[in-house]
Coordinates of C-alpha atoms in Angstrom, one line a residue:
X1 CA 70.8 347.5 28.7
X2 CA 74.4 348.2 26.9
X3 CA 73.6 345.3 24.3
X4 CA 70.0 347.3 23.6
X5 CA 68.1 344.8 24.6
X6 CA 66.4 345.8 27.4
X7 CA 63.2 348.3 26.9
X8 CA 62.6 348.9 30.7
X9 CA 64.3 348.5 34.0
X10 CA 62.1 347.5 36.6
X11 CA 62.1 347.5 40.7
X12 CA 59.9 347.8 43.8
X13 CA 62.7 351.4 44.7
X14 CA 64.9 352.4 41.7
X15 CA 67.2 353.9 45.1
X16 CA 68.1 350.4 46.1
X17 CA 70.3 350.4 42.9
X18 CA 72.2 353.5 43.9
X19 CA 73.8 352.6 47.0
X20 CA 77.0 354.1 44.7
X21 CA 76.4 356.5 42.9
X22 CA 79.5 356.2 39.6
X23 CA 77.4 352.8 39.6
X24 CA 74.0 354.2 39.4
X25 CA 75.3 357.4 37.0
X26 CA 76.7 354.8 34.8
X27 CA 73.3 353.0 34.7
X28 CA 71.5 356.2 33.9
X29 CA 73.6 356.8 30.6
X30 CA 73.5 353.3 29.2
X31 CA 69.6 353.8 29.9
X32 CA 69.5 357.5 27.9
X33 CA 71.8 356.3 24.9
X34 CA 69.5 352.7 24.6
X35 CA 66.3 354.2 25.2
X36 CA 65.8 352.1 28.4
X37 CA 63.2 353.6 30.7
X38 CA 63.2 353.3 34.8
X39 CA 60.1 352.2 36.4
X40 CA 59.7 351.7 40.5
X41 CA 56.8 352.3 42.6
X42 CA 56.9 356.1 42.3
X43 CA 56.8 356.3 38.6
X44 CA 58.3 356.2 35.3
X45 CA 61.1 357.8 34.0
X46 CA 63.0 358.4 31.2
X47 CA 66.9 358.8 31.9
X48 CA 67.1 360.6 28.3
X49 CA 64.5 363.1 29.8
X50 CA 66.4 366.1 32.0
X51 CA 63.5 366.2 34.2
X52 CA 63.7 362.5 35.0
X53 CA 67.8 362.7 34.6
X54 CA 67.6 365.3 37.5
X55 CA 65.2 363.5 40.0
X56 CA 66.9 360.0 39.2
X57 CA 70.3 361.5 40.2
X58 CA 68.7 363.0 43.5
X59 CA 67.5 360.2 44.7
X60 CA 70.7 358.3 44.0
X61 CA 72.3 360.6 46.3
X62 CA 69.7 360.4 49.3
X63 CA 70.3 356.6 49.1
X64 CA 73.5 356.8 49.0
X65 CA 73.5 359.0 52.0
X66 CA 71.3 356.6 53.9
X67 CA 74.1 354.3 53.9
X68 CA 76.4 356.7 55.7
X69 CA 73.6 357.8 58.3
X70 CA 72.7 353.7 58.9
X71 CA 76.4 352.9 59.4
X72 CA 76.8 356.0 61.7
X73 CA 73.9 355.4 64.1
X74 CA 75.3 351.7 64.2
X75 CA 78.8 352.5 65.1
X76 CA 77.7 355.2 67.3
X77 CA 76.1 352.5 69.3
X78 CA 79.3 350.6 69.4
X79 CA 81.5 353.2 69.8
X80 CA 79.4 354.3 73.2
X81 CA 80.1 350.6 75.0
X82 CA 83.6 350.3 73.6
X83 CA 84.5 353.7 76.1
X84 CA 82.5 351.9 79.0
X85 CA 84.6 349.1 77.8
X86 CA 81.1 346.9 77.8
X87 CA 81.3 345.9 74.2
X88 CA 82.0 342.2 74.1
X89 CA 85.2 340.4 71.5
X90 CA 86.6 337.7 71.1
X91 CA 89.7 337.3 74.0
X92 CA 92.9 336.5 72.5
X93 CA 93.8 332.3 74.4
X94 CA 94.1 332.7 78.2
X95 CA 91.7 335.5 78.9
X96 CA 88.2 334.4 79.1
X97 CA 84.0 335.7 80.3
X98 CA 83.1 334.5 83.2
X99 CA 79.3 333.7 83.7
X100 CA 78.7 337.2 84.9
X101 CA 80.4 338.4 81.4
X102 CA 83.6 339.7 83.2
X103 CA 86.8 339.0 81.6
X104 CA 88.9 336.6 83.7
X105 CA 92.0 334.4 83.4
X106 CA 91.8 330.7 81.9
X107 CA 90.8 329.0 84.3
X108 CA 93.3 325.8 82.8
X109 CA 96.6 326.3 85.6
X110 CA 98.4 324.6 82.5
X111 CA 97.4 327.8 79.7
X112 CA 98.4 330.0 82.4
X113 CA 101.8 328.6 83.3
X114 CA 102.6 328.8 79.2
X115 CA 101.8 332.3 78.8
X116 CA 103.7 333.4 81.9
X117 CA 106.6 331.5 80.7
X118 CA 106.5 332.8 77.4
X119 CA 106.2 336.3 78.9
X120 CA 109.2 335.9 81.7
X121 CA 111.4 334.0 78.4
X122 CA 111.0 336.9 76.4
X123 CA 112.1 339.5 79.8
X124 CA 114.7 337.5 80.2
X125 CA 116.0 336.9 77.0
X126 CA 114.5 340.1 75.0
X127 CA 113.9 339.0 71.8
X128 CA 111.1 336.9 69.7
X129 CA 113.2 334.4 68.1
X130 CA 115.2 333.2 71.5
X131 CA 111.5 332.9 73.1
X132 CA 111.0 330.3 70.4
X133 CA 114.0 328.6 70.5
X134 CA 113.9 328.5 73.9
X135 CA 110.2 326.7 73.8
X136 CA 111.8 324.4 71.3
X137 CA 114.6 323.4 73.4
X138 CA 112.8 322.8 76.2
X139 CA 109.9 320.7 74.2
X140 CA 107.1 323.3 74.8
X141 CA 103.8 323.8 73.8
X142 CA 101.9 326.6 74.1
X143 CA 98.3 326.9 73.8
X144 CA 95.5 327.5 71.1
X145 CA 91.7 328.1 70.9
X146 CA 89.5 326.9 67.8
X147 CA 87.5 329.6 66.3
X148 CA 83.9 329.9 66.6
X149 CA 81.7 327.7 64.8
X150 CA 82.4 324.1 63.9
X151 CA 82.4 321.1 66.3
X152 CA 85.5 322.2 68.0
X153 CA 84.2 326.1 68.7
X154 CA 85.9 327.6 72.0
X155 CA 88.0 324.5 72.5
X156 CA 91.4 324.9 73.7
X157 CA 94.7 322.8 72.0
X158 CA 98.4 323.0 71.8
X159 CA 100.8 323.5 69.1
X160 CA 104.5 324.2 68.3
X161 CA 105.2 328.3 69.4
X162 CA 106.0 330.5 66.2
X163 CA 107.9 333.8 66.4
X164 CA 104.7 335.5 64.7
X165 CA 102.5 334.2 67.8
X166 CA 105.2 335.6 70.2
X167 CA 105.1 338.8 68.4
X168 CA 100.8 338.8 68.8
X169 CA 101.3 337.6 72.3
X170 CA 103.7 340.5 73.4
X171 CA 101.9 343.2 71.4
X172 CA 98.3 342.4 72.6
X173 CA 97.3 344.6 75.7
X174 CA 94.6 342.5 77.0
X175 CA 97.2 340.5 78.3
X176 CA 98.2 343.8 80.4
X177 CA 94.6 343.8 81.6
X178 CA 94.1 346.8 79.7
X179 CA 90.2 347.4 77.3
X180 CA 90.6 348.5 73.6
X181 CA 89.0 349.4 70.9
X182 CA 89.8 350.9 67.2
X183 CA 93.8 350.0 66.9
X184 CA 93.4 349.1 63.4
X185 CA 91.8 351.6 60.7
X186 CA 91.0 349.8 57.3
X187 CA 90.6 352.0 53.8
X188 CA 90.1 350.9 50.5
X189 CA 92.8 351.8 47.8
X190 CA 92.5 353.2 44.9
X191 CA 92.5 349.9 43.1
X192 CA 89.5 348.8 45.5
X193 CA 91.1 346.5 47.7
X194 CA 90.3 347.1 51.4
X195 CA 93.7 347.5 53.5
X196 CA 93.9 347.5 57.2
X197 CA 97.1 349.1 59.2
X198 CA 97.6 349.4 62.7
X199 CA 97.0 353.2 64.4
X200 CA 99.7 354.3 67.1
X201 CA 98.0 353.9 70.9
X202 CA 97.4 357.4 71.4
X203 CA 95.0 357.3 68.1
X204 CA 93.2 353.9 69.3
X205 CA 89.8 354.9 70.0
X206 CA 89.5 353.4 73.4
X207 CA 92.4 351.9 75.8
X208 CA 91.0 351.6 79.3
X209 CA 94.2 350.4 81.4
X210 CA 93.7 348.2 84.7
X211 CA 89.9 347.1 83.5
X212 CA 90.2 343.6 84.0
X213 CA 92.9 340.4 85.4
X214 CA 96.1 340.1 83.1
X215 CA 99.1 338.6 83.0
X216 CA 101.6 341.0 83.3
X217 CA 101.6 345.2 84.0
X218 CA 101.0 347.7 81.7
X219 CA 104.4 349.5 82.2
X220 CA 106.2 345.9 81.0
X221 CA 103.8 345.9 78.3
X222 CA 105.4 349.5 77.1
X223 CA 108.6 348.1 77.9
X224 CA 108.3 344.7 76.0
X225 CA 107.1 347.0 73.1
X226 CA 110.2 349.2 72.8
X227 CA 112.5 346.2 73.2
X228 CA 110.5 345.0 70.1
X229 CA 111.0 348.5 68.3
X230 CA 114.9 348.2 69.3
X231 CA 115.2 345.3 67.9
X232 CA 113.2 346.0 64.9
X233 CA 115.6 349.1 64.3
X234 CA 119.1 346.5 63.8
X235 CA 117.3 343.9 62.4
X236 CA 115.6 343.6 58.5
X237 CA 115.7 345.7 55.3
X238 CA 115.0 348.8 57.0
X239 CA 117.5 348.7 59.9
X240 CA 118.2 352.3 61.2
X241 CA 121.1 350.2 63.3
X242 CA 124.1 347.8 63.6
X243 CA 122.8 344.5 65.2
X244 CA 122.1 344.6 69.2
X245 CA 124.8 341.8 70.2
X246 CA 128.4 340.9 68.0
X247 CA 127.8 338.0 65.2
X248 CA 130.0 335.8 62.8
X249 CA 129.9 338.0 60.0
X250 CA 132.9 340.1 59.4
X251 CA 130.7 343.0 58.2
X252 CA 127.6 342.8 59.6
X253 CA 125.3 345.6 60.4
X254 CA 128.1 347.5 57.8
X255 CA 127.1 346.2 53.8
X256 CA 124.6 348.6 51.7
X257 CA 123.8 347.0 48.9
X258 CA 124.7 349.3 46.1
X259 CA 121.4 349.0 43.6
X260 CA 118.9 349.8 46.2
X261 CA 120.7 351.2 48.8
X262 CA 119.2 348.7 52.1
X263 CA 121.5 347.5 54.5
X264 CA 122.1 343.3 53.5
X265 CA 121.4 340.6 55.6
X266 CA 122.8 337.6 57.0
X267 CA 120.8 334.5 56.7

């Protein structure tokens, strides 16, 4: 159409190109400076015509609307079994459904006994990194599960434990037998990449404490969480804090660096 090249557009419903509408506008002013007519099922029209212009841009902005209405009644439908805590996802490893579609614990005695060691090493110890070292030490696995689809689908396997799967494991609230749904919240930018952060817990959409077996209480959940945030606060380029425990550095916790003004590091 830009190259003028193209004397007509033509579809079954013009509307199923306007599911955007700075797309669809776009499409109606190449079409008026070419000459380029629009032709569906309803008619013919000329985009250099007002008339036309007028009726084209209307109906871009029903379709476009229809989208938001579709995706609303489907959400809606969600959103009412996520607060009955009857909408079905995937369990994080050592939570599984049961025939009956209850969540239960694995029923492997081995995947059990790793995650409640990896839960009492991190009480004990209160940080990510000794949990890991302390695995390592001791020549530990800890357990997996293969994502759906594929021969392997559902199948459970051990690996090495990483500080970033200590750090899922301690943050997840299933395994405090507590329902959720809506802790992340994903936007697109203005550069059109899609971005997802994670919401605070009074903003999550549905957390339904006690609904089903876990591993360990809700109230050591909350505390493993703010030994996490403690930590977080001596630890990294934003550290609010001097480290938690003494270390072999002369200055450390003390050194700003003088360009950007974050607190240095030892490594």
């Amino acid at each position: 159409v830009s190259l003028g090249k193209a004397g007509i557009v033509l579809g079954l419903e013009c509307s199923r190109l306007a599911r955007n509408n700075a797309d669809w506008h776009r499409l109606l002013e190449l079409c008026s400076l070419s000459g380029t007519l629009i032709c569906d099922e309803d008619g013919l029209y000329d985009p250099g015509a007002i008339n036309d212009r007028l009726l084209l841009g209307l109906k871009g902005t029903i379709s476009e609307a229809e989208l938001h209405f579709i995706r609303a009644r489907l959400q809606g439908g969600l959103l009412a079994k996520a607060a009955r805590g009857e909408l079905r996802v995937r369990l994080p490893v050592g939570l599984d459904y049961d025939q009956l579609g209850n969540v239960t614990l694995d029923p492997d005695a081995s995947v059990r006994a790793a995650i409640d060691y990896l839960f009492q090493a991190f009480e004990r110890t209160g940080s990510a990194h000794a949990v890991v070292k302390q695995f390592a030490a001791e020549q530990l696995r800890f357990p997996g599960r293969h994502a759906p689809g594929g021969p392997h689908a559902g199948e459970t396997y051990w690996k090495a434990l990483r500080h970033d799967l200590v750090l899922f494991t301690v943050h997840n609230p299933r395994y405090a037998g507590a329902y959720f749904y809506g802790r992340r919240k994903q936007f697109t930018d203005i550069d059109g990449h899609a971005r997802t952060v994670l919401k605070p817990q009074d903003q999550w959409t549905v957390l339904i404490k006690d609904a089903h077996p876990g591993y360990i209480a809700f109230e050591q959940y909350e505390r493993n969480l703010a030994t996490l945030q403690a930590n977080a606060a001596a630890r990294g380029e934003q550290r609010r804090a001097g480290p938690a425990r003494e270390g072999p550095a002369l200055l450390q916790g003390l050194v700003v660096c003088g360009k950007r003004g974050k607190r240095m590091v030892v490594n």
